[in-house]
Short mmCIF file of C-alpha atoms and ligand atoms in Angstrom, two decimals:
data_model
loop_
_atom_site.label_atom_id
_atom_site.label_comp_id
_atom_site.label_asym_id
_atom_site.label_seq_id
_atom_site.Cartn_x
_atom_site.Cartn_y
_atom_site.Cartn_z
CA UNK A 1 41.13 -67.44 70.78
CA UNK A 2 43.27 -65.70 68.21
CA UNK A 3 40.67 -65.06 65.47
CA UNK A 4 37.89 -62.63 66.34
CA UNK A 5 35.02 -61.80 63.97
CA UNK A 6 33.99 -58.16 64.36
CA UNK A 7 31.72 -57.26 61.44
CA UNK A 8 28.97 -59.05 59.51
CA UNK A 9 27.80 -57.41 56.26
CA UNK A 10 25.22 -60.10 55.57
CA UNK A 11 24.66 -62.34 52.57
CA UNK A 12 26.42 -60.86 49.56
CA UNK A 13 26.93 -61.82 45.92
CA UNK A 14 30.20 -61.86 43.98
CA UNK A 15 30.92 -58.13 43.70
CA UNK A 16 31.69 -58.11 39.98
CA UNK A 17 29.23 -60.76 38.84
CA UNK A 18 26.89 -58.56 36.81
CA UNK A 19 23.88 -60.58 35.66
CA UNK A 20 22.86 -60.74 32.00
CA UNK A 21 19.16 -61.17 32.71
CA UNK A 22 16.51 -61.64 35.38
CA UNK A 23 16.61 -65.40 34.76
CA UNK A 24 20.16 -65.50 36.21
CA UNK A 25 18.92 -64.32 39.60
CA UNK A 26 17.80 -67.76 40.78
CA UNK A 27 21.34 -69.15 40.38
CA UNK A 28 23.15 -66.16 41.86
CA UNK A 29 25.92 -67.24 44.25
CA UNK A 30 25.77 -65.69 47.73
CA UNK A 31 27.99 -65.97 50.79
CA UNK A 32 28.16 -64.42 54.26
CA UNK A 33 30.48 -61.41 54.10
CA UNK A 34 32.06 -61.09 57.53
CA UNK A 35 35.44 -59.86 58.72
CA UNK A 36 37.88 -61.30 61.25
CA UNK A 37 40.92 -59.95 63.14
CA UNK A 38 43.74 -62.39 63.84
CA UNK A 39 45.22 -61.41 67.20
CA UNK A 40 48.45 -63.35 66.49
CA UNK A 41 49.42 -61.93 63.09
CA UNK A 42 47.18 -58.79 63.37
CA UNK A 43 45.84 -59.58 59.89
CA UNK A 44 42.28 -58.55 58.96
CA UNK A 45 40.65 -61.04 56.57
CA UNK A 46 37.27 -62.22 55.39
CA UNK A 47 35.78 -64.90 57.60
CA UNK A 48 34.70 -66.88 54.50
CA UNK A 49 36.66 -66.95 51.26
CA UNK A 50 35.04 -67.36 47.85
CA UNK A 51 36.65 -69.76 45.37
CA UNK A 52 39.05 -67.69 43.16
CA UNK A 53 37.68 -69.28 39.93
CA UNK A 54 34.25 -67.82 40.68
CA UNK A 55 35.69 -64.30 40.91
CA UNK A 56 38.60 -64.18 38.47
CA UNK A 57 37.80 -65.77 35.14
CA UNK A 58 37.39 -64.81 31.48
CA UNK A 59 34.24 -62.78 32.27
CA UNK A 60 36.03 -60.40 34.64
CA UNK A 61 34.89 -56.82 33.98
CA UNK A 62 37.17 -54.41 35.85
CA UNK A 63 39.41 -52.42 33.45
CA UNK A 64 42.18 -50.44 35.18
CA UNK A 65 42.77 -48.25 32.12
CA UNK A 66 39.27 -46.76 32.05
CA UNK A 67 40.11 -44.03 34.52
CA UNK A 68 42.39 -41.10 33.75
CA UNK A 69 43.49 -41.09 37.40
CA UNK A 70 44.70 -44.71 37.24
CA UNK A 71 46.43 -44.32 33.85
CA UNK A 72 48.58 -41.50 35.13
CA UNK A 73 49.06 -43.20 38.50
CA UNK A 74 50.61 -46.31 36.92
CA UNK A 75 52.65 -44.33 34.40
CA UNK A 76 54.19 -42.28 37.21
CA UNK A 77 54.82 -45.47 39.22
CA UNK A 78 56.64 -47.18 36.32
CA UNK A 79 58.76 -44.09 35.59
CA UNK A 80 59.77 -43.72 39.23
CA UNK A 81 60.80 -47.40 39.49
CA UNK A 82 62.88 -47.11 36.28
CA UNK A 83 64.57 -43.98 37.62
CA UNK A 84 65.22 -45.24 41.16
CA UNK A 85 65.97 -48.94 40.62
CA UNK A 86 66.73 -49.47 36.87
CA UNK A 87 65.17 -52.97 36.80
CA UNK A 88 66.03 -55.08 33.75
CA UNK A 89 63.51 -57.82 34.42
CA UNK A 90 60.02 -56.80 35.48
CA UNK A 91 57.13 -59.05 36.47
CA UNK A 92 53.64 -57.86 37.28
CA UNK A 93 51.24 -60.05 39.28
CA UNK A 94 47.67 -59.17 38.29
CA UNK A 95 48.50 -57.24 35.12
CA UNK A 96 44.85 -56.60 34.14
CA UNK A 97 44.74 -54.69 30.80
CA UNK A 98 48.44 -53.69 30.89
CA UNK A 99 47.98 -50.22 32.35
CA UNK A 100 51.33 -50.62 34.21
CA UNK A 101 53.19 -53.03 31.92
CA UNK A 102 52.85 -50.89 28.83
CA UNK A 103 55.17 -48.29 30.35
CA UNK A 104 58.06 -50.75 29.93
CA UNK A 105 59.58 -50.92 26.49
CA UNK A 106 61.71 -53.88 25.45
CA UNK A 107 64.71 -51.54 24.89
CA UNK A 108 65.16 -50.88 28.61
CA UNK A 109 63.66 -53.94 30.24
CA UNK A 110 61.69 -57.12 29.68
CA UNK A 111 58.29 -57.10 31.29
CA UNK A 112 56.00 -60.07 31.80
CA UNK A 113 52.51 -60.38 33.22
CA UNK A 114 50.54 -62.82 35.34
CA UNK A 115 46.79 -62.46 34.93
CA UNK A 116 44.34 -65.30 35.61
CA UNK A 117 41.48 -63.54 33.76
CA UNK A 118 42.27 -64.68 30.22
CA UNK A 119 40.19 -61.92 28.58
CA UNK A 120 42.71 -59.46 30.07
CA UNK A 121 45.78 -61.71 29.63
CA UNK A 122 45.02 -61.72 25.89
CA UNK A 123 45.20 -57.92 25.80
CA UNK A 124 48.77 -57.75 27.15
CA UNK A 125 49.84 -60.77 25.07
CA UNK A 126 48.60 -58.93 21.97
CA UNK A 127 50.67 -55.92 23.06
CA UNK A 128 53.74 -58.20 22.99
CA UNK A 129 54.19 -58.93 26.72
CA UNK A 130 54.55 -62.61 27.70
CA UNK A 131 51.52 -63.18 29.95
CA UNK A 132 50.63 -66.22 32.05
CA UNK A 133 46.87 -66.62 32.53
CA UNK A 134 47.30 -68.49 35.79
CA UNK A 135 46.96 -67.81 39.51
CA UNK A 136 50.12 -66.76 41.32
CA UNK A 137 51.58 -69.68 43.33
CA UNK A 138 54.80 -71.67 43.86
CA UNK A 139 54.31 -73.75 40.74
CA UNK A 140 53.93 -70.71 38.49
CA UNK A 141 56.91 -69.01 40.15
CA UNK A 142 59.04 -72.05 39.28
CA UNK A 143 57.86 -71.94 35.66
CA UNK A 144 58.63 -68.22 35.37
CA UNK A 145 62.12 -68.54 36.87
CA UNK A 146 62.83 -71.43 34.47
CA UNK A 147 61.61 -69.49 31.41
CA UNK A 148 62.74 -65.94 32.26
CA UNK A 149 65.15 -66.09 35.21
CA UNK A 150 64.80 -64.25 38.52
CA UNK A 151 63.16 -60.82 38.43
CA UNK A 152 64.55 -57.41 39.51
CA UNK A 153 61.16 -55.80 40.08
CA UNK A 154 58.03 -57.69 40.99
CA UNK A 155 55.09 -55.30 41.01
CA UNK A 156 51.50 -55.90 41.99
CA UNK A 157 48.65 -53.40 42.39
CA UNK A 158 45.36 -54.28 44.02
CA UNK A 159 46.06 -57.97 43.71
CA UNK A 160 48.06 -59.31 46.68
CA UNK A 161 45.09 -58.55 48.96
CA UNK A 162 43.04 -60.79 46.65
CA UNK A 163 45.27 -63.80 47.34
CA UNK A 164 43.88 -66.02 50.07
CA UNK A 165 47.03 -68.02 50.82
CA UNK A 166 49.52 -65.25 51.58
CA UNK A 167 52.18 -67.64 52.87
CA UNK A 168 52.37 -69.33 49.50
CA UNK A 169 52.23 -66.00 47.63
CA UNK A 170 55.14 -64.52 49.61
CA UNK A 171 57.16 -67.71 49.41
CA UNK A 172 56.71 -67.73 45.60
CA UNK A 173 57.75 -64.06 45.44
CA UNK A 174 60.84 -64.69 47.53
CA UNK A 175 61.91 -67.48 45.15
CA UNK A 176 61.28 -65.34 42.04
CA UNK A 177 62.97 -62.13 43.16
CA UNK A 178 66.69 -61.71 42.32
CA UNK A 179 69.08 -61.31 45.28
CA UNK A 180 69.06 -57.49 45.01
CA UNK A 181 65.56 -57.30 43.54
CA UNK A 182 62.53 -55.54 44.97
CA UNK A 183 58.91 -56.47 45.35
CA UNK A 184 56.58 -53.46 45.30
CA UNK A 185 52.88 -53.81 45.91
CA UNK A 186 50.00 -51.50 46.57
CA UNK A 187 46.68 -52.30 48.16
CA UNK A 188 43.96 -50.44 50.09
CA UNK A 189 45.16 -49.25 53.47
CA UNK A 190 43.41 -50.64 56.53
CA UNK A 191 44.16 -47.40 58.39
CA UNK A 192 42.39 -45.36 55.69
CA UNK A 193 39.45 -47.77 55.66
CA UNK A 194 39.03 -47.48 59.42
CA UNK A 195 39.52 -43.70 59.51
CA UNK A 196 37.16 -43.11 56.58
CA UNK A 197 34.59 -45.74 57.59
CA UNK A 198 34.79 -47.01 54.01
CA UNK A 199 33.42 -50.44 54.83
CA UNK A 200 32.69 -50.98 51.14
CA UNK A 201 36.38 -51.86 50.66
CA UNK A 202 35.16 -55.18 52.05
CA UNK A 203 33.90 -57.58 49.39
CA UNK A 204 34.67 -61.07 48.10
CA UNK A 205 37.81 -60.13 46.14
CA UNK A 206 39.44 -58.39 49.10
CA UNK A 207 40.39 -61.49 51.05
CA UNK A 208 42.49 -59.28 53.34
CA UNK A 209 42.77 -55.57 54.11
CA UNK A 210 46.35 -54.87 55.07
CA UNK A 211 47.98 -52.96 57.88
CA UNK A 212 51.75 -52.58 57.69
CA UNK A 213 51.89 -54.19 61.14
CA UNK A 214 50.36 -57.42 59.81
CA UNK A 215 52.38 -57.41 56.59
CA UNK A 216 55.65 -57.06 58.48
CA UNK A 217 54.72 -60.10 60.57
CA UNK A 218 53.75 -62.18 57.52
CA UNK A 219 56.72 -61.21 55.33
CA UNK A 220 59.20 -61.81 58.12
CA UNK A 221 58.44 -65.56 58.00
CA UNK A 222 59.81 -65.57 54.44
CA UNK A 223 62.93 -63.54 55.25
CA UNK A 224 61.49 -60.54 53.46
CA UNK A 225 61.65 -56.99 54.86
CA UNK A 226 59.55 -53.92 54.21
CA UNK A 227 62.11 -51.14 53.58
CA UNK A 228 59.83 -48.29 52.51
CA UNK A 229 56.11 -47.40 52.54
CA UNK A 230 54.40 -44.65 50.58
CA UNK A 231 50.86 -43.49 51.35
CA UNK A 232 48.83 -43.09 48.17
CA UNK A 233 45.54 -41.29 47.57
CA UNK A 234 44.20 -43.81 45.03
CA UNK A 235 41.30 -46.12 45.84
CA UNK A 236 40.40 -44.05 48.89
CA UNK A 237 43.82 -44.44 50.51
CA UNK A 238 46.34 -47.16 49.67
CA UNK A 239 49.85 -48.11 50.72
CA UNK A 240 52.69 -48.77 48.29
CA UNK A 241 54.97 -51.22 50.08
CA UNK A 242 58.59 -51.82 49.06
CA UNK A 243 60.07 -55.19 50.03
CA UNK A 244 63.53 -56.76 49.68
CA UNK A 245 65.32 -59.88 50.87
CA UNK A 246 66.20 -59.38 54.55
CA UNK A 247 69.35 -57.34 55.14
CA UNK A 248 69.79 -56.17 51.52
CA UNK A 249 68.56 -52.59 51.97
CA UNK A 250 68.38 -50.25 54.91
CA UNK A 251 64.93 -49.70 56.35
CA UNK A 252 63.64 -46.19 55.76
CA UNK A 253 61.84 -44.12 58.40
CA UNK A 254 58.58 -44.25 56.48
CA UNK A 255 58.07 -47.81 57.79
CA UNK A 256 58.20 -46.96 61.49
CA UNK A 257 56.26 -43.73 60.88
CA UNK A 258 53.28 -45.54 59.40
CA UNK A 259 53.44 -48.33 61.99
CA UNK A 260 53.28 -45.67 64.74
CA UNK A 261 50.17 -44.19 63.13
CA UNK A 262 48.59 -47.64 62.97
CA UNK A 263 49.40 -48.31 66.62
CA UNK A 264 47.97 -44.90 67.59
CA UNK A 265 44.76 -45.87 65.79
CA UNK A 266 44.70 -49.15 67.71
CA UNK A 267 45.03 -51.44 64.69
CA UNK A 268 46.91 -54.01 66.78
CA UNK A 269 43.95 -54.57 69.11
CA UNK A 270 40.36 -55.67 68.58
CA UNK A 271 38.82 -52.53 70.16
CA UNK A 272 39.42 -50.33 67.10
CA UNK A 273 37.61 -52.89 64.92
CA UNK A 274 34.64 -53.09 67.27
CA UNK A 275 34.32 -49.28 67.12
CA UNK A 276 34.54 -49.48 63.32
CA UNK A 277 31.70 -52.03 63.26
CA UNK A 278 29.56 -49.66 65.34
CA UNK A 279 30.32 -46.77 62.90
CA UNK A 280 29.40 -48.97 59.93
CA UNK A 281 25.92 -49.63 61.35
CA UNK A 282 25.48 -45.92 61.94
CA UNK A 283 26.59 -45.11 58.38
CA UNK A 284 24.01 -47.57 57.02
CA UNK A 285 21.18 -45.96 59.03
CA UNK A 286 22.20 -42.45 57.97
CA UNK A 287 22.47 -43.38 54.28
CA UNK A 288 19.06 -45.04 54.31
CA UNK A 289 17.56 -42.06 56.11
CA UNK A 290 18.70 -39.55 53.51
CA UNK A 291 17.81 -41.72 50.53
CA UNK A 292 14.33 -42.48 51.92
CA UNK A 293 13.80 -38.79 52.62
CA UNK A 294 14.71 -37.81 49.03
CA UNK A 295 12.52 -40.58 47.67
CA UNK A 296 9.57 -39.36 49.76
CA UNK A 297 10.01 -36.01 48.06
CA UNK A 298 9.85 -37.78 44.68
CA UNK A 299 13.37 -37.04 43.60
CA UNK A 300 15.00 -39.28 41.00
CA UNK A 301 18.08 -40.95 42.48
CA UNK A 302 20.58 -42.95 40.47
CA UNK A 303 24.05 -44.30 41.21
CA UNK A 304 27.31 -43.25 39.53
CA UNK A 305 29.91 -46.03 39.05
CA UNK A 306 28.90 -49.70 39.25
CA UNK A 307 31.78 -50.52 41.56
CA UNK A 308 32.59 -53.58 43.62
CA UNK A 309 32.25 -51.22 46.57
CA UNK A 310 28.68 -50.27 45.68
CA UNK A 311 27.78 -53.98 45.58
CA UNK A 312 28.66 -54.13 49.29
CA UNK A 313 26.76 -50.93 50.14
CA UNK A 314 23.58 -51.83 48.26
CA UNK A 315 23.41 -55.38 49.56
CA UNK A 316 24.29 -54.47 53.14
CA UNK A 317 21.83 -51.56 53.25
CA UNK A 318 19.09 -53.33 51.27
CA UNK A 319 19.06 -50.71 48.51
CA UNK A 320 17.51 -51.85 45.21
CA UNK A 321 15.37 -50.45 42.42
CA UNK A 322 12.91 -49.29 45.07
CA UNK A 323 15.36 -46.47 45.81
CA UNK A 324 17.86 -46.26 42.93
CA UNK A 325 16.49 -46.18 39.36
CA UNK A 326 19.69 -47.33 37.64
CA UNK A 327 23.48 -47.12 37.74
CA UNK A 328 25.58 -45.33 35.13
CA UNK A 329 29.07 -46.65 34.42
CA UNK A 330 31.63 -46.13 31.65
CA UNK A 331 32.55 -49.86 31.37
CA UNK A 332 30.94 -51.30 28.20
CA UNK A 333 30.99 -54.86 29.64
CA UNK A 334 28.65 -53.75 32.47
CA UNK A 335 26.05 -52.11 30.19
CA UNK A 336 22.69 -53.84 29.88
CA UNK A 337 23.46 -55.95 32.96
CA UNK A 338 21.95 -56.06 36.44
CA UNK A 339 24.10 -55.17 39.44
CA UNK A 340 25.08 -58.12 41.66
CA UNK A 341 22.55 -58.91 44.40
CA UNK A 342 20.63 -55.62 44.20
CA UNK A 343 19.72 -56.18 40.52
CA UNK A 344 19.79 -52.51 39.56
CA UNK A 345 20.13 -51.98 35.77
CA UNK A 346 23.51 -50.62 34.60
CA UNK A 347 23.60 -48.28 31.60
CA UNK A 348 26.12 -45.91 30.04
CA UNK A 349 26.43 -42.31 31.29
CA UNK A 350 25.45 -41.14 27.77
CA UNK A 351 22.16 -42.98 28.13
CA UNK A 352 21.33 -42.22 31.75
CA UNK A 353 23.21 -39.25 33.15
CA UNK A 354 20.91 -36.48 31.98
CA UNK A 355 18.61 -33.65 33.14
CA UNK A 356 16.05 -36.05 34.63
CA UNK A 357 18.47 -37.06 37.43
CA UNK A 358 18.20 -35.18 40.75
CA UNK A 359 20.69 -37.04 42.96
CA UNK A 360 23.40 -39.59 42.26
CA UNK A 361 24.94 -41.90 44.85
CA UNK A 362 28.68 -41.88 44.18
CA UNK A 363 29.54 -45.58 43.92
CA UNK A 364 32.97 -44.56 42.60
CA UNK A 365 33.67 -42.16 45.51
CA UNK A 366 37.37 -42.89 45.18
CA UNK A 367 37.33 -40.81 41.95
CA UNK A 368 35.45 -37.92 43.56
CA UNK A 369 37.80 -35.26 42.13
CA UNK A 370 37.90 -36.71 38.60
CA UNK A 371 34.11 -37.14 38.52
CA UNK A 372 33.23 -33.76 40.07
CA UNK A 373 35.50 -32.08 37.56
CA UNK A 374 33.85 -33.94 34.68
CA UNK A 375 30.30 -33.40 35.97
CA UNK A 376 30.46 -29.70 36.83
CA UNK A 377 27.25 -29.09 34.87
CA UNK A 378 25.31 -31.65 36.97
CA UNK A 379 26.67 -30.14 40.19
CA UNK A 380 25.39 -26.66 39.31
CA UNK A 381 21.84 -27.77 40.16
CA UNK A 382 22.19 -31.26 41.63
CA UNK A 383 24.15 -33.24 44.21
CA UNK A 384 26.12 -36.41 44.61
CA UNK A 385 25.53 -38.45 47.76
CA UNK A 386 28.39 -40.29 49.44
CA UNK A 387 28.90 -42.19 52.70
CA UNK A 388 32.69 -41.58 52.86
CA UNK A 389 34.02 -40.48 55.29
CA UNK A 390 30.48 -39.81 56.57
CA UNK A 391 27.08 -39.61 54.89
CA UNK A 392 26.84 -36.26 53.10
CA UNK A 393 25.99 -34.42 49.90
CA UNK A 394 28.72 -33.29 47.52
CA UNK A 395 28.07 -29.88 45.98
O1 DWN B 1 40.98 -54.11 43.64
C1 DWN B 1 40.10 -53.82 42.86
C2 DWN B 1 39.93 -52.43 42.42
C3 DWN B 1 41.22 -51.79 42.05
O2 DWN B 1 39.06 -52.32 41.34
C4 DWN B 1 39.20 -54.84 42.37
N1 DWN B 1 39.03 -55.80 43.40
C5 DWN B 1 37.94 -54.42 41.71
C6 DWN B 1 37.83 -52.95 41.42
O3 DWN B 1 37.05 -52.35 42.44
P1 DWN B 1 35.95 -51.24 42.11
O4 DWN B 1 34.98 -51.78 41.12
O5 DWN B 1 35.38 -50.78 43.39
O6 DWN B 1 36.92 -50.18 41.41
P2 DWN B 1 36.81 -48.70 40.96
O7 DWN B 1 38.10 -48.34 40.35
O8 DWN B 1 36.36 -47.81 42.04
O9 DWN B 1 35.68 -48.73 39.82
C7 DWN B 1 35.27 -47.57 39.21
C8 DWN B 1 34.05 -47.87 38.37
O10 DWN B 1 33.41 -46.64 38.08
C9 DWN B 1 34.41 -48.53 37.05
O11 DWN B 1 33.38 -49.46 36.70
C10 DWN B 1 34.38 -47.36 36.06
C11 DWN B 1 33.38 -46.44 36.68
N2 DWN B 1 33.62 -45.04 36.43
C12 DWN B 1 32.65 -44.31 35.78
O12 DWN B 1 31.59 -44.83 35.42
N3 DWN B 1 32.91 -42.99 35.53
C13 DWN B 1 34.78 -44.48 36.86
C14 DWN B 1 35.05 -43.15 36.63
C15 DWN B 1 36.31 -42.50 37.09
C16 DWN B 1 34.05 -42.38 35.91
O13 DWN B 1 34.24 -41.18 35.64
#
């Protein structure tokens, strides 16, 4: 049997489907969030996929530009690609609010976006970038090549792992990339997830969590080669993967270096995933223990960052308004809503992050440095709680 399920995180909602009112609860969509290892390709994927239209539509709420960390991350990325590869034609798959695209001016290059969430596609269109509000597939690739020609740089951040049919996605990329072009994508690293026990990287949108081992196997079928990998700190540990048509560029050492680390961690065998599943259970028990203990002492606990990740944690651990009073988040579209599944009210930090709060669960743990810097006053007397890489307080 080549597909082995190793973790079940229970019935979960759509991670970014914030509810407008209590009356929406009865129609809330739920599915069984479980994870499977494919022993042939070594790919880790959800056991059950959710229909893309239910997740990515004109009500999508995640804005890449809202964090200072991500704005400078994408600016640096764009500048380094311009310096190292001088692409004239740039295409971004999953362009969100244009945080990457807007670093390309029409003087040096033409940049176009693909973004199925039309509320976001309208933002980049208004900025002057041709944007297709469609899902990435062979048909769209054909349309783009016809209208704009083949592309020198195809970039995608936190989007390829959202695509369920990777064979079609890679085939479409291969047909859209010019003969000397590059495809660069970044997504959460499976190695980081396993090492940091950050099981909350698993939710409906993340159809797959990638190892370089699995990606090399999948890309090879489309005559595409990984020629460089960079480890990134963003989103709790990501990989930036550089791909070209086979034989066009020499393969840098970074590829074999990271594959060796993955093999050392056992990512090519099921045992590492079974150990991870055991650690996830333990993390749940420890988190519940400390939250219950604080609650018994009558402390006020809230959550900081209404992330997709916290949807997984709250629904897996059974944490609701019995333990967490509310969630503060900077995204205006989440304010006044109820968090998916756990139905915890979401309000702005201005409204809720004040002297009455004793402890805050860090839903946005991937921005620990940015948030701790910003919230120095809170940390003088109070503490954040996180479960990554183990359950602990942040002073
Ligand atoms: O791939 C994806 C990643 C990139 O973004 C998507 N599938 C969905 C989304 O996942 P997430 O919701 O877990 O992403 P973030 O970037 O961890 O979300 C941070 C949230 O925290 C945002 O809602 C903004 C909020 N926030 C805040 O309230 N105060 C963030 C910071 C830095 C802050 O200071």
